[in-house]
Coordinates of C-alpha atoms and ligand atoms in Angstrom, one line a residue:
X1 CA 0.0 0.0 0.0
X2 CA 1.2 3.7 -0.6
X3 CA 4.0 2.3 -3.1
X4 CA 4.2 4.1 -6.2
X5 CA 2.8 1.0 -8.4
X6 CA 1.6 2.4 -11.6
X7 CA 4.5 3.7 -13.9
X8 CA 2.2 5.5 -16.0
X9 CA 3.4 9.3 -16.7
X10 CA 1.9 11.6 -13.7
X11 CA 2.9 15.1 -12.9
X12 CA 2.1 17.5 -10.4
X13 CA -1.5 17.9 -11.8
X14 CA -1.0 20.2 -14.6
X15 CA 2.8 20.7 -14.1
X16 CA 3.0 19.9 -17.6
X17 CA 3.4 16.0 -18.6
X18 CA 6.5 14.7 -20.8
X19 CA 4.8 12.7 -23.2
X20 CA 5.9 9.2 -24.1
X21 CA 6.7 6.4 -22.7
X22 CA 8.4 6.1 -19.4
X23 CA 12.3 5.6 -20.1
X24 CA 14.6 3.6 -17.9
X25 CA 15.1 6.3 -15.2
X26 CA 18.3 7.3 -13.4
X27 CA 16.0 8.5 -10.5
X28 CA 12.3 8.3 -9.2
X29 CA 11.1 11.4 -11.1
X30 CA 12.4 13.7 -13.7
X31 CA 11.8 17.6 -13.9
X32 CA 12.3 18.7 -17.1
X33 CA 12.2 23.1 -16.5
X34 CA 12.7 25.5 -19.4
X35 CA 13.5 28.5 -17.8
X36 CA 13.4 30.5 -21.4
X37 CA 9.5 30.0 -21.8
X38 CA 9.4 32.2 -19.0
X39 CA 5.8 32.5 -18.3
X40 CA 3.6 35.3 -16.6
X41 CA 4.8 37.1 -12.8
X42 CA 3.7 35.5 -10.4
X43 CA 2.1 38.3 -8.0
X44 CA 3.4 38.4 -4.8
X45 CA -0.3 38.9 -4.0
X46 CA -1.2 35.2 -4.8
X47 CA 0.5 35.0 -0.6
X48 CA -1.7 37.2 0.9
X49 CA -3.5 37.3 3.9
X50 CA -7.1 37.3 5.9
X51 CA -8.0 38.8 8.9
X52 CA -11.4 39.1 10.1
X53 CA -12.7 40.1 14.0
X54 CA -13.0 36.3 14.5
X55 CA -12.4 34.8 17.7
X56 CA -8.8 35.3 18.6
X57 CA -7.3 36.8 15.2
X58 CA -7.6 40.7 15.9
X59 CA -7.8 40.9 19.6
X60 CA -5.2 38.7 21.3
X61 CA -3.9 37.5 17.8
X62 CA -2.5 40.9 16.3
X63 CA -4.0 43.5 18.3
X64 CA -2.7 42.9 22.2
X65 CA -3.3 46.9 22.7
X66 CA -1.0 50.0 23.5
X67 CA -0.6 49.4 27.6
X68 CA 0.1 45.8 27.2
X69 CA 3.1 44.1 28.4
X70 CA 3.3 42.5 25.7
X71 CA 5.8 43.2 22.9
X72 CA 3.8 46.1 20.7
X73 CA 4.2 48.7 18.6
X74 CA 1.8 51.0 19.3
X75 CA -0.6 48.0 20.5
X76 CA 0.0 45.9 17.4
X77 CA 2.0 42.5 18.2
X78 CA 5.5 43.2 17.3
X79 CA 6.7 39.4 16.8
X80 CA 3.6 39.4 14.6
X81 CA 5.0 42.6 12.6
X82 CA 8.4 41.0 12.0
X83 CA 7.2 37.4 10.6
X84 CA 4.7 39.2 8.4
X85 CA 8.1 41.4 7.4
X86 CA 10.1 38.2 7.0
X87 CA 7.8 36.6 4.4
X88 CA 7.0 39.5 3.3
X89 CA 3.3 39.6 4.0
X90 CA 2.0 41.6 0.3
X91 CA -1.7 42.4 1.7
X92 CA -4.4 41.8 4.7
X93 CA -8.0 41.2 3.5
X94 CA -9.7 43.4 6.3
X95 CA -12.5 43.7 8.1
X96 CA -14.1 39.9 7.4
X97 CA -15.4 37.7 6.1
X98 CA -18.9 37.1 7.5
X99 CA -17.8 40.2 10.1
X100 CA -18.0 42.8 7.5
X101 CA -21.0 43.0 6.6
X102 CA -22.1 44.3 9.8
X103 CA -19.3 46.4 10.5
X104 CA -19.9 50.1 10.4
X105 CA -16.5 51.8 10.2
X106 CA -17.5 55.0 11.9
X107 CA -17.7 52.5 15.1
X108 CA -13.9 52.3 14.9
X109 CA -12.8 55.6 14.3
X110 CA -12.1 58.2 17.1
X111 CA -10.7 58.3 20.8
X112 CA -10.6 54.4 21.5
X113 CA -12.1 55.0 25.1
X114 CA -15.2 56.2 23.1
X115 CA -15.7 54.4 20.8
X116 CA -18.9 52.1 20.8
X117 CA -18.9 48.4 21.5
X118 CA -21.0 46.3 19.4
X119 CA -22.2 43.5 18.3
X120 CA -20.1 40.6 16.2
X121 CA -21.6 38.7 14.0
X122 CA -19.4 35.5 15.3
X123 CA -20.7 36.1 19.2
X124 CA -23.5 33.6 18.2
X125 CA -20.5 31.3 17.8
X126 CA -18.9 31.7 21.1
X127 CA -19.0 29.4 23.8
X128 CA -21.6 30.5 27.0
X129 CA -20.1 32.9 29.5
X130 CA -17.3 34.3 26.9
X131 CA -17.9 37.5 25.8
X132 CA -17.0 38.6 22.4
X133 CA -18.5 42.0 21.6
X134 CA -16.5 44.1 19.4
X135 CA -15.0 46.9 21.2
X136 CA -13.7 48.5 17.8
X137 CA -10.4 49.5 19.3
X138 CA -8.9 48.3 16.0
X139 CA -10.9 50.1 13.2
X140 CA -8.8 51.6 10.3
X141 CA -6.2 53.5 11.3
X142 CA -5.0 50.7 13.3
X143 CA -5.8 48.7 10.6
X144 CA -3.9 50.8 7.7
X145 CA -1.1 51.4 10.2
X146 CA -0.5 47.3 10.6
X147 CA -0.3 47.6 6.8
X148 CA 2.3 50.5 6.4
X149 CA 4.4 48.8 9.2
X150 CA 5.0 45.3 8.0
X151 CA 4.9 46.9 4.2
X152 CA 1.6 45.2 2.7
X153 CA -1.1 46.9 0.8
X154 CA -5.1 47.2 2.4
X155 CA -7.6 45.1 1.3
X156 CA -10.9 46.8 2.1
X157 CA -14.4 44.6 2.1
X158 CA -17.3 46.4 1.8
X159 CA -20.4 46.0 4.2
X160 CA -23.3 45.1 1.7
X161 CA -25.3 43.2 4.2
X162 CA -26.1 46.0 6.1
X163 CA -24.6 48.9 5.1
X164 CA -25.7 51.2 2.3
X165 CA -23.6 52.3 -1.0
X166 CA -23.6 55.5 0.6
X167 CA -21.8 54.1 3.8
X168 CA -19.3 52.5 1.6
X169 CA -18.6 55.4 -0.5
X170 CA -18.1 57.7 2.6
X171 CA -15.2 55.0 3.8
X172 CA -13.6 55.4 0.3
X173 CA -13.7 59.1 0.8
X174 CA -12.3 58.9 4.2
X175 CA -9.8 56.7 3.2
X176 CA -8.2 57.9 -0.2
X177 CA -9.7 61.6 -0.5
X178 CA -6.5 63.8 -0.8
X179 CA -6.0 66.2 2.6
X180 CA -7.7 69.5 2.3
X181 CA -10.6 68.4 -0.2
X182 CA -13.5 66.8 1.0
X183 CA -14.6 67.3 5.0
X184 CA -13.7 63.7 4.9
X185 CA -10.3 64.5 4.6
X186 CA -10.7 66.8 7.2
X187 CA -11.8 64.0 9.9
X188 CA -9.2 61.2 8.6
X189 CA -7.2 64.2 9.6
X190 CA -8.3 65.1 12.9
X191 CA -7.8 61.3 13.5
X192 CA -4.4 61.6 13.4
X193 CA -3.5 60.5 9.8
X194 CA -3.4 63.6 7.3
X195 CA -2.6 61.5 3.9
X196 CA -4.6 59.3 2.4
X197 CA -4.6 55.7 2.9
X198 CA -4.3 54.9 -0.8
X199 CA -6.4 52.0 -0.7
X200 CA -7.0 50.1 -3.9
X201 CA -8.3 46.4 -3.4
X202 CA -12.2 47.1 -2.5
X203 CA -14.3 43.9 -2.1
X204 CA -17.3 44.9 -3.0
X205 CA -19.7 42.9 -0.2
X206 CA -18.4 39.2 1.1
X207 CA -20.1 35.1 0.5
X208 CA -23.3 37.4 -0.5
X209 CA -25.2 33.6 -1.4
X210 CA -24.5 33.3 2.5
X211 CA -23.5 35.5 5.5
X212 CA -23.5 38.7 3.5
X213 CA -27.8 39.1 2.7
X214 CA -28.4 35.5 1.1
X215 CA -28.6 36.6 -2.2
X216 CA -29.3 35.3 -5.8
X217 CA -26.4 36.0 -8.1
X218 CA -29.4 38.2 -10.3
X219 CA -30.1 40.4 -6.9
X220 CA -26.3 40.7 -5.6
X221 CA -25.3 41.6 -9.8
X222 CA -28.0 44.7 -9.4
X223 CA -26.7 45.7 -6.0
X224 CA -23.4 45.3 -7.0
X225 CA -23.7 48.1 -9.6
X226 CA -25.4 50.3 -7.1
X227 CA -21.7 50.3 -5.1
X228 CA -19.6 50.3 -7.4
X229 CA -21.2 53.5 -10.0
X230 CA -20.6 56.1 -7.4
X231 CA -17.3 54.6 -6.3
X232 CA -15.1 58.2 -5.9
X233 CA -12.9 58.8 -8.2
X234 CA -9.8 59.6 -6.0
X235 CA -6.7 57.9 -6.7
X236 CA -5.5 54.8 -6.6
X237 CA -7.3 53.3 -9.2
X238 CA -9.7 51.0 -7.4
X239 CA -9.2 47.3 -8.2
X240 CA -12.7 46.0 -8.0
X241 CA -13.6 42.7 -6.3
X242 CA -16.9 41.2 -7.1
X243 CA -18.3 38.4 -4.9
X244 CA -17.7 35.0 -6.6
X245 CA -18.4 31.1 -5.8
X246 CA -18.8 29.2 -3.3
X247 CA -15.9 26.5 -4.3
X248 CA -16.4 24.0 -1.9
X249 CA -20.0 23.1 -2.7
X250 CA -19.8 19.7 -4.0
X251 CA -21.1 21.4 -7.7
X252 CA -18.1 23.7 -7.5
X253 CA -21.1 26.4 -7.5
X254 CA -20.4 26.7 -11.1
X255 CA -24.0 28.4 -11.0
X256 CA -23.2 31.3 -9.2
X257 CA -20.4 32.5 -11.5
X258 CA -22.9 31.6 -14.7
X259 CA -25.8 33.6 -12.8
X260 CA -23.8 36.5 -11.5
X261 CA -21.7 37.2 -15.1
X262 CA -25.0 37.1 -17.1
X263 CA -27.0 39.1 -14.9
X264 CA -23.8 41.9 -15.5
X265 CA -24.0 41.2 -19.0
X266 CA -27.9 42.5 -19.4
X267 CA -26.9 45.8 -20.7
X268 CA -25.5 47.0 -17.2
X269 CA -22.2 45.7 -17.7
X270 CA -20.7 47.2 -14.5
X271 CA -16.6 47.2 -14.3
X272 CA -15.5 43.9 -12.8
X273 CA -11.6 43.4 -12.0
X274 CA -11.5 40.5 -9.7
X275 CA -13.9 37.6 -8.9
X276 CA -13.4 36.1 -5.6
X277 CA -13.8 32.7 -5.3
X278 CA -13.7 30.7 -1.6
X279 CA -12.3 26.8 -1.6
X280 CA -12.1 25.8 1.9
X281 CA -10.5 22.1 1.9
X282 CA -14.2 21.5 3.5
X283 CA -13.6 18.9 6.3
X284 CA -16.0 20.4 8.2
X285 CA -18.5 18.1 8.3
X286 CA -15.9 15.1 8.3
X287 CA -14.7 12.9 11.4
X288 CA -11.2 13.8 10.1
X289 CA -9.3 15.2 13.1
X290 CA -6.6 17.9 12.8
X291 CA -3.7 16.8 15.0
X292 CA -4.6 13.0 14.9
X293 CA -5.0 11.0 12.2
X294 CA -3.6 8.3 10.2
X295 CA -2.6 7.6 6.1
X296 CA -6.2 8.0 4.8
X297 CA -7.0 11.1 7.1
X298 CA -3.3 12.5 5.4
X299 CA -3.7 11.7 1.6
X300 CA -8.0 12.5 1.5
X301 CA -6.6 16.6 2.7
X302 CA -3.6 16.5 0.3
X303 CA -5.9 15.3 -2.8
X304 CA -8.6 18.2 -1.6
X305 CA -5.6 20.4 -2.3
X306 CA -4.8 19.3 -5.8
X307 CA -8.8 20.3 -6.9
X308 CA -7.7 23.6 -6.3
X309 CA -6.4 23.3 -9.8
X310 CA -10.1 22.2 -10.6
X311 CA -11.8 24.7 -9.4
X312 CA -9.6 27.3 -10.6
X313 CA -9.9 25.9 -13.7
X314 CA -13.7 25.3 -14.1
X315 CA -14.7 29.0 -13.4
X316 CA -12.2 30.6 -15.2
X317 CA -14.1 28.5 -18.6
X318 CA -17.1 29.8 -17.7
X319 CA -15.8 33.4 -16.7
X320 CA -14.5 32.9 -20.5
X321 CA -17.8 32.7 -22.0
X322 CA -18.7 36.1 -20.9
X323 CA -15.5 37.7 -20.1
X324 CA -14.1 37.1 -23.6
X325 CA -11.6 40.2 -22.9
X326 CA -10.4 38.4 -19.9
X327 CA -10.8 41.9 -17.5
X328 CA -11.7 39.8 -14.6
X329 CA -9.4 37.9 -13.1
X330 CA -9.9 35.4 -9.9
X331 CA -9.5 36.2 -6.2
X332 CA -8.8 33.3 -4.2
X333 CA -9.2 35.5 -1.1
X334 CA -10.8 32.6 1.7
X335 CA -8.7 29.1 1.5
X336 CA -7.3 26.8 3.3
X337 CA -8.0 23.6 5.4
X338 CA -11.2 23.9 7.9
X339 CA -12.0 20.6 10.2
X340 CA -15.0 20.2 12.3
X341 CA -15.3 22.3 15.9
X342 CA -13.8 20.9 18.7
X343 CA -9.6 20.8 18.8
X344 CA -9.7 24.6 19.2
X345 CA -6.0 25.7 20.9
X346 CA -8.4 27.6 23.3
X347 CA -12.3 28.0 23.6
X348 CA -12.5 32.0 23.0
X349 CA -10.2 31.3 19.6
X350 CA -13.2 30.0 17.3
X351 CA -12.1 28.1 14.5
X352 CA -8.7 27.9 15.9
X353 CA -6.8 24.5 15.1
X354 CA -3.4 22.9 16.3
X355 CA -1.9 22.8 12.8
X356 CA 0.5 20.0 11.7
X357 CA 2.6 19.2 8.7
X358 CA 0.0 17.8 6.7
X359 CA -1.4 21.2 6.7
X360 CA 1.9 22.6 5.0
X361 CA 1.7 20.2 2.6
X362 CA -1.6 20.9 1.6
X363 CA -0.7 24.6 1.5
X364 CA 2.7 23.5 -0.7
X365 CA 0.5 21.8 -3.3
X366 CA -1.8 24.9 -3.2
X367 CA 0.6 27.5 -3.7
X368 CA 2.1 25.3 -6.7
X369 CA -0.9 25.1 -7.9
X370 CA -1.5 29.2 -7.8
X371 CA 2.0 29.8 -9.0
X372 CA 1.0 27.4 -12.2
X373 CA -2.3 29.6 -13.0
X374 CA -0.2 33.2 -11.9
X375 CA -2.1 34.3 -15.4
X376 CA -6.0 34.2 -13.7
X377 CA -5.6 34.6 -10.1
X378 CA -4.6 38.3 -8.9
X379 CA -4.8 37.8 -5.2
X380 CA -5.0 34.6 -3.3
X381 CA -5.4 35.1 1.0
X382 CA -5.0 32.6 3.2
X383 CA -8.1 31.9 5.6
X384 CA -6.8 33.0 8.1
X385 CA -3.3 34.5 8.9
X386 CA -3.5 33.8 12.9
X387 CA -5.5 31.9 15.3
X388 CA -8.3 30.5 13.2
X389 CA -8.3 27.8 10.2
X390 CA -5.6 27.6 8.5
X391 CA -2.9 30.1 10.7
X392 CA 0.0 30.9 10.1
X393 CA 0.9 31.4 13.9
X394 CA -1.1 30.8 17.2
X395 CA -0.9 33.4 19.8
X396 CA -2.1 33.6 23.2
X397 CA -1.0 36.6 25.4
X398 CA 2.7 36.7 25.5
X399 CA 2.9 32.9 24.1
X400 CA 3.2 32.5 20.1
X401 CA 4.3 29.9 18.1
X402 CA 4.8 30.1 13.9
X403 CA 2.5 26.5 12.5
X404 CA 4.2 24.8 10.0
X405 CA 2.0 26.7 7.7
X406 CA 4.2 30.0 8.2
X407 CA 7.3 28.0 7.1
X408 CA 5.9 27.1 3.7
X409 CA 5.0 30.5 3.4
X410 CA 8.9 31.1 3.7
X411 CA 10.4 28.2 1.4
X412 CA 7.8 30.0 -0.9
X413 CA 8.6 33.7 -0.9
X414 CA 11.5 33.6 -3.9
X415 CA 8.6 33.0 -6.1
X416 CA 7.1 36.3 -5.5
X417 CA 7.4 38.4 -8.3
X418 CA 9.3 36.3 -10.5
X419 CA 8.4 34.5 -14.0
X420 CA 7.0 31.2 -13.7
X421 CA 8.9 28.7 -15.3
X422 CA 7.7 25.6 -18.0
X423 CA 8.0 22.8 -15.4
X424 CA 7.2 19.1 -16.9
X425 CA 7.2 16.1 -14.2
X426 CA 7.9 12.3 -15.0
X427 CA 6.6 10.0 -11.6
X428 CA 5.1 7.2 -10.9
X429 CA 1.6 7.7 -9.4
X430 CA 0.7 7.2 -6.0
X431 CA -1.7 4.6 -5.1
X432 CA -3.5 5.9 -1.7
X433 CA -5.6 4.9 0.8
X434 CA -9.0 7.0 1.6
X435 CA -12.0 7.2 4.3
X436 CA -13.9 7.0 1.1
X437 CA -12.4 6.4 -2.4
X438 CA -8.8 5.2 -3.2
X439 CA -7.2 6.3 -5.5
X440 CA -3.8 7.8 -7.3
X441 CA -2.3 11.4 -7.2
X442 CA 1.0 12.7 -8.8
X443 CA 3.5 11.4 -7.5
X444 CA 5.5 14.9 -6.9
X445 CA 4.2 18.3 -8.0
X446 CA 5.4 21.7 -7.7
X447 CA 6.4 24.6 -9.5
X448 CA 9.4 26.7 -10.9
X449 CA 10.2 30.5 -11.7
X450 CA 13.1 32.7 -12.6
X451 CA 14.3 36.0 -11.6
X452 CA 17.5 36.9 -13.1
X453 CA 20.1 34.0 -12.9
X454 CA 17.8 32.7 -10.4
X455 CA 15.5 29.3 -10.9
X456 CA 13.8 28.8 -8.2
X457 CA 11.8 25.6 -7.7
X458 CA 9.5 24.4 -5.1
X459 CA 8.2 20.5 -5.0
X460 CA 6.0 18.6 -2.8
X461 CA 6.6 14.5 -2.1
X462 CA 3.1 13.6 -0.5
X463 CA 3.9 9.8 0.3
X464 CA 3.8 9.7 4.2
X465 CA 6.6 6.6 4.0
X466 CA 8.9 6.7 0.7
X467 CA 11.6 9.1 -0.2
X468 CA 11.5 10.3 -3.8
X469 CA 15.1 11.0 -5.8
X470 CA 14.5 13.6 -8.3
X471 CA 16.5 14.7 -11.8
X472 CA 16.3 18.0 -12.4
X473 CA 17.1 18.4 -16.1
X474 CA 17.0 22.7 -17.2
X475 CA 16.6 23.0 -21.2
X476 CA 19.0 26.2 -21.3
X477 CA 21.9 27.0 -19.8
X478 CA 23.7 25.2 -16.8
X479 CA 23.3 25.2 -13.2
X480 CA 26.8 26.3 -11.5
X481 CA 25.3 26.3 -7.8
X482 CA 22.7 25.0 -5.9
X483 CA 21.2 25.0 -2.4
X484 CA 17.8 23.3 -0.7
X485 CA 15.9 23.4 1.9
X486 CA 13.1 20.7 2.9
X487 CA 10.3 20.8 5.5
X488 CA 9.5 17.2 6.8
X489 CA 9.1 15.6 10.2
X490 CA 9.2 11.6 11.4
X491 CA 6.0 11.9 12.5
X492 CA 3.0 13.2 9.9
X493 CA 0.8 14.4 13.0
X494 CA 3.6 17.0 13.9
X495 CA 2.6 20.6 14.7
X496 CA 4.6 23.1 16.2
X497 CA 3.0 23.9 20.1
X498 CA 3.9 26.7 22.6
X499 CA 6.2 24.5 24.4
X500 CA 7.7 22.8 21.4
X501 CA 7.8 26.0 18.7
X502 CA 10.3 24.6 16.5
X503 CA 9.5 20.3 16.4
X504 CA 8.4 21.1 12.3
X505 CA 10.8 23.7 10.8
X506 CA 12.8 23.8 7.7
X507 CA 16.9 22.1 7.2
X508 CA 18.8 22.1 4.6
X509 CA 18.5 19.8 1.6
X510 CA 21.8 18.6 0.2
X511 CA 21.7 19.7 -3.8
X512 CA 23.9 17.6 -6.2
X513 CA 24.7 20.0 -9.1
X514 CA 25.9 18.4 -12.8
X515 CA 26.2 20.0 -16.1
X516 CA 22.2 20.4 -17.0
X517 CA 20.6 20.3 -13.8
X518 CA 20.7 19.1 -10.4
X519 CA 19.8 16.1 -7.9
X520 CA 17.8 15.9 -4.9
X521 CA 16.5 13.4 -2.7
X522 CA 12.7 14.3 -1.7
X523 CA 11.8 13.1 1.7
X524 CA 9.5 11.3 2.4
X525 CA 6.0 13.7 3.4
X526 CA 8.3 17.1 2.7
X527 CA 8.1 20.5 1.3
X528 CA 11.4 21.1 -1.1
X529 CA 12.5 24.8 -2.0
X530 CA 15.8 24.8 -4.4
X531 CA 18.1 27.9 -5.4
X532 CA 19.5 27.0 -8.3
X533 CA 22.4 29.7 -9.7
X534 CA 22.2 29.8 -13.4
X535 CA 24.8 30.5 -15.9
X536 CA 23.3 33.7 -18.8
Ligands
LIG1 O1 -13.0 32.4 7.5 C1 -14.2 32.2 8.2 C2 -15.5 32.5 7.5 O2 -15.5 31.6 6.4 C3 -15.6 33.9 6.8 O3 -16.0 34.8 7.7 C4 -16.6 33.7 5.8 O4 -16.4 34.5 4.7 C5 -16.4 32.2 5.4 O5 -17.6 31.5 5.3

């Protein structure tokens, strides 16, 4: 069981396949990359971020407050600031999620001390006796000043479900209305931040077939042009983000994106930049546990991640049959891995989960898979950055940990912002077990870009028990110098806890370099990153 048995071609789902036969092969797998058909940038926004006043991600997560003894900069977390620094952190989708649309922004502007608590729409959520009214002490400024410290750009979601498009075009105003125009201005001002936030992501409403005013995709298409006709003109240039599928619905809710696109296309074609699209990895509803589990538990996550690629790929045909410009391009901006209730790291953290490696592999495979479509998704954020689904770090007063999440996000970052690569895989499938349906996935899959003289390449090995050597052949020039790095653990269940912060981190990968490529020995269940120096 788990042996790679079938010898038919695989690759990392659409990697690219070398066609033919399979040839007597010097090593498990062969990568074939052609760094010369360099292919589109990869955004650095495809690893972006999600926080939403959810439990423990604002308050206790990133916002610990200006008096506390915590670490801060002015009441933000600081270890918080310098991990989002170190991978670079490109953006934070802000206020929520469900939470947005029933935020009013006004609530969480002005002296803290008065500023109005109200009510969240997660309370509901929270177990009896714990309280989780929002006091608003982070509203935007906070917000934007997170941003402008840890270098990312605002991503603004708009409260549809209760709001007004007046509302929303007042926070536009507020937030990107040059100083001295508008009396706008003038507040923003008075609030202690005199230039404009220069916001340019706008959301336009959030999951509006659910949280955000269970709508039809014909009603949220007509109130979507209500927001968006009066948006201010101030600069930035807004990049508009209409709300998009449900991706997790077992129909891929190829409906929504059909209903919403042809309602826009009656003669009111409103402008349209981004479609978000949510895919949770939907174990919600699943016995699957997060932190214990066995070989099925481990492959049935993994293969969620590959139909990713799926999703991605099914409403970006259908966008095509209306969108035949291709304006619109897909915001991934909710994924990640969501189990059922229950393991939370403490009960006030709602949706909180003690992450393990599986989880990194899962985000591995999903970032390769983002990396291979960089030419239809603008924005990808992970749900969510800290203490809730699938974090990056876990916090609790003055104890934090990074998951094995946040490392991927590392091995990750030299793809941002370079030119994805042509990457063809030769492995064996992988026969695996499944709490439903055996079946195979690719034996290996990843993902390669260039910048400069630099090929970077990333590649997952999801067997929990074989190692897998790989050839790395490059089409042009030669590789003079090479250096790896590979996130894997003895034990699949490992997570990284308070009192054991580093059990899952990354080593160092040893990297044989010939005359066309390089060498590497996968291990088994890792996350590979490779720097390979090129010569012109
Ligand atoms: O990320 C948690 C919730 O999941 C978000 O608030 C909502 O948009 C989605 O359903």
């Amino acid at each position: 069981m788990n042996r790679r048995t079938l010898l038919r071609v695989s690759a990392g789902a659409a990697a690219g396949l070398i066609a033919g036969v399979r040839p007597a092969l010097a090593a498990d797998a062969e990568i074939e990359i052609t760094p010369k058909e360099a292919g589109p940038e990869i955004s650095p926004h495809l690893y972006g971020h999600f926080i939403e006043h959810l439990g423990g991600v604002i308050y206790d997560g990133i916002w610990v407050g200006r008096q506390s003894k915590i670490a801060n900069i002015d009441g933000i977390r600081k270890q918080f600031v310098d991990d989002m620094k170190r991978i670079g952190a490109p953006n934070y989708r802000w206020p929520g999620g469900c939470f947005a649309d029933g935020y009013h922004w006004r609530d969480g502007i002005g002296a803290t001390a008065k500023r109005p608590r109200t009510y969240n729409y997660w309370q509901a959520s929270m177990p009896a006796g714990l309280d989780h009214t929002e006091t608003n002490a982070f509203g935007i400024h906070e917000f934007i000043h997170l941003c402008r410290l840890t270098g990312a750009e605002p991503y603004l979601a708009a409260n549809m479900g209760s709001g007004s498009p007046q509302e929303f075009h007042d926070w536009v105003s507020y937030c990107n209305a040059p100083a001295g125009t508008v009396s706008l201005a003038g507040e923003r001002a008075g609030n202690g931040d005199k230039e404009p936030f220069g916001v340019r992501w706008w959301g336009i409403g959030n999951e509006s077939w659910g949280c955000g005013g269970d709508m039809t995709p014909q009603e949220y298409a007509t109130l979507y042009r209500r927001y968006v006709t009066q948006f201010p003109a101030y600069d930035p240039k807004p990049y508009l983000v209409a709300v998009g599928p449900r991706g997790h619905s077992k129909d891929l809710d190829l409906g929504w994106t059909n209903g919403f696109f042809a309602a826009m296309q009656d003669g009111h074609r409103s402008r349209v930049d981004g479609l978000s699209l949510h895919y949770y990895t939907d174990f919600r509803n699943s016995p699957e546990k997060v932190a214990s589990f066995d070989a099925r538990g481990w492959y049935d996550v993994l293969r969620e991640a590959l139909r990713t690629e799926t999703v991605i790929e099914q409403h970006w045909e259908v966008m095509g049959k209306y969108d035949t410009g291709r304006r619109t391009r897909l915001i991934v901006d909710e994924w990640g891995v969501w189990y059922k209730p229950g393991e939370e790291t403490t009960p006030a953290h709602l949706l909180s989960q003690p992450l393990t490696l599986r989880d990194a592999l899962h985000t591995a495979i999903t970032f390769d898979v983002f990396n291979r479509h960089a030419d239809k998704i603008a924005m990808a954020n992970v749900a969510q950055t800290i203490n809730c689904i699938h974090s990056l770090f876990l916090a609790q007063g003055d104890r934090y940990v990074r998951t094995p999440v946040y490392h991927v996000f590392e091995l990750y970052r030299s793809h941002m912002r370079a030119k994805l690569g042509a990457m063809r895989i030769r492995c064996p499938e992988l026969k695996v077990p499944s709490r439903n349906s055996p079946g195979v996935i690719p034996g290996l899959s990843g993902s390669a870009s260039v910048q400069g003289r630099t090929l970077n390449v990333t590649l997952t090995n999801p067997s929990h028990e074989s190692p897998v050597s790989a050839r790395i052949r490059v089409t042009a020039g030669s590789v003079t110098e090479g250096r790896g790095l590979a996130l894997t653990h003895a034990d699949m269940t490992a997570g990284n806890t308070f009192d054991r912060p580093s059990e899952v981190r990354p080593s160092p990968l040893p990297v044989k370099v010939g005359a066309d490529g390089a060498e590497v020995t996968l291990p088994a269940r890792s996350v590979v990153s490779l720097e390979l120096r090129m010569t012109a």
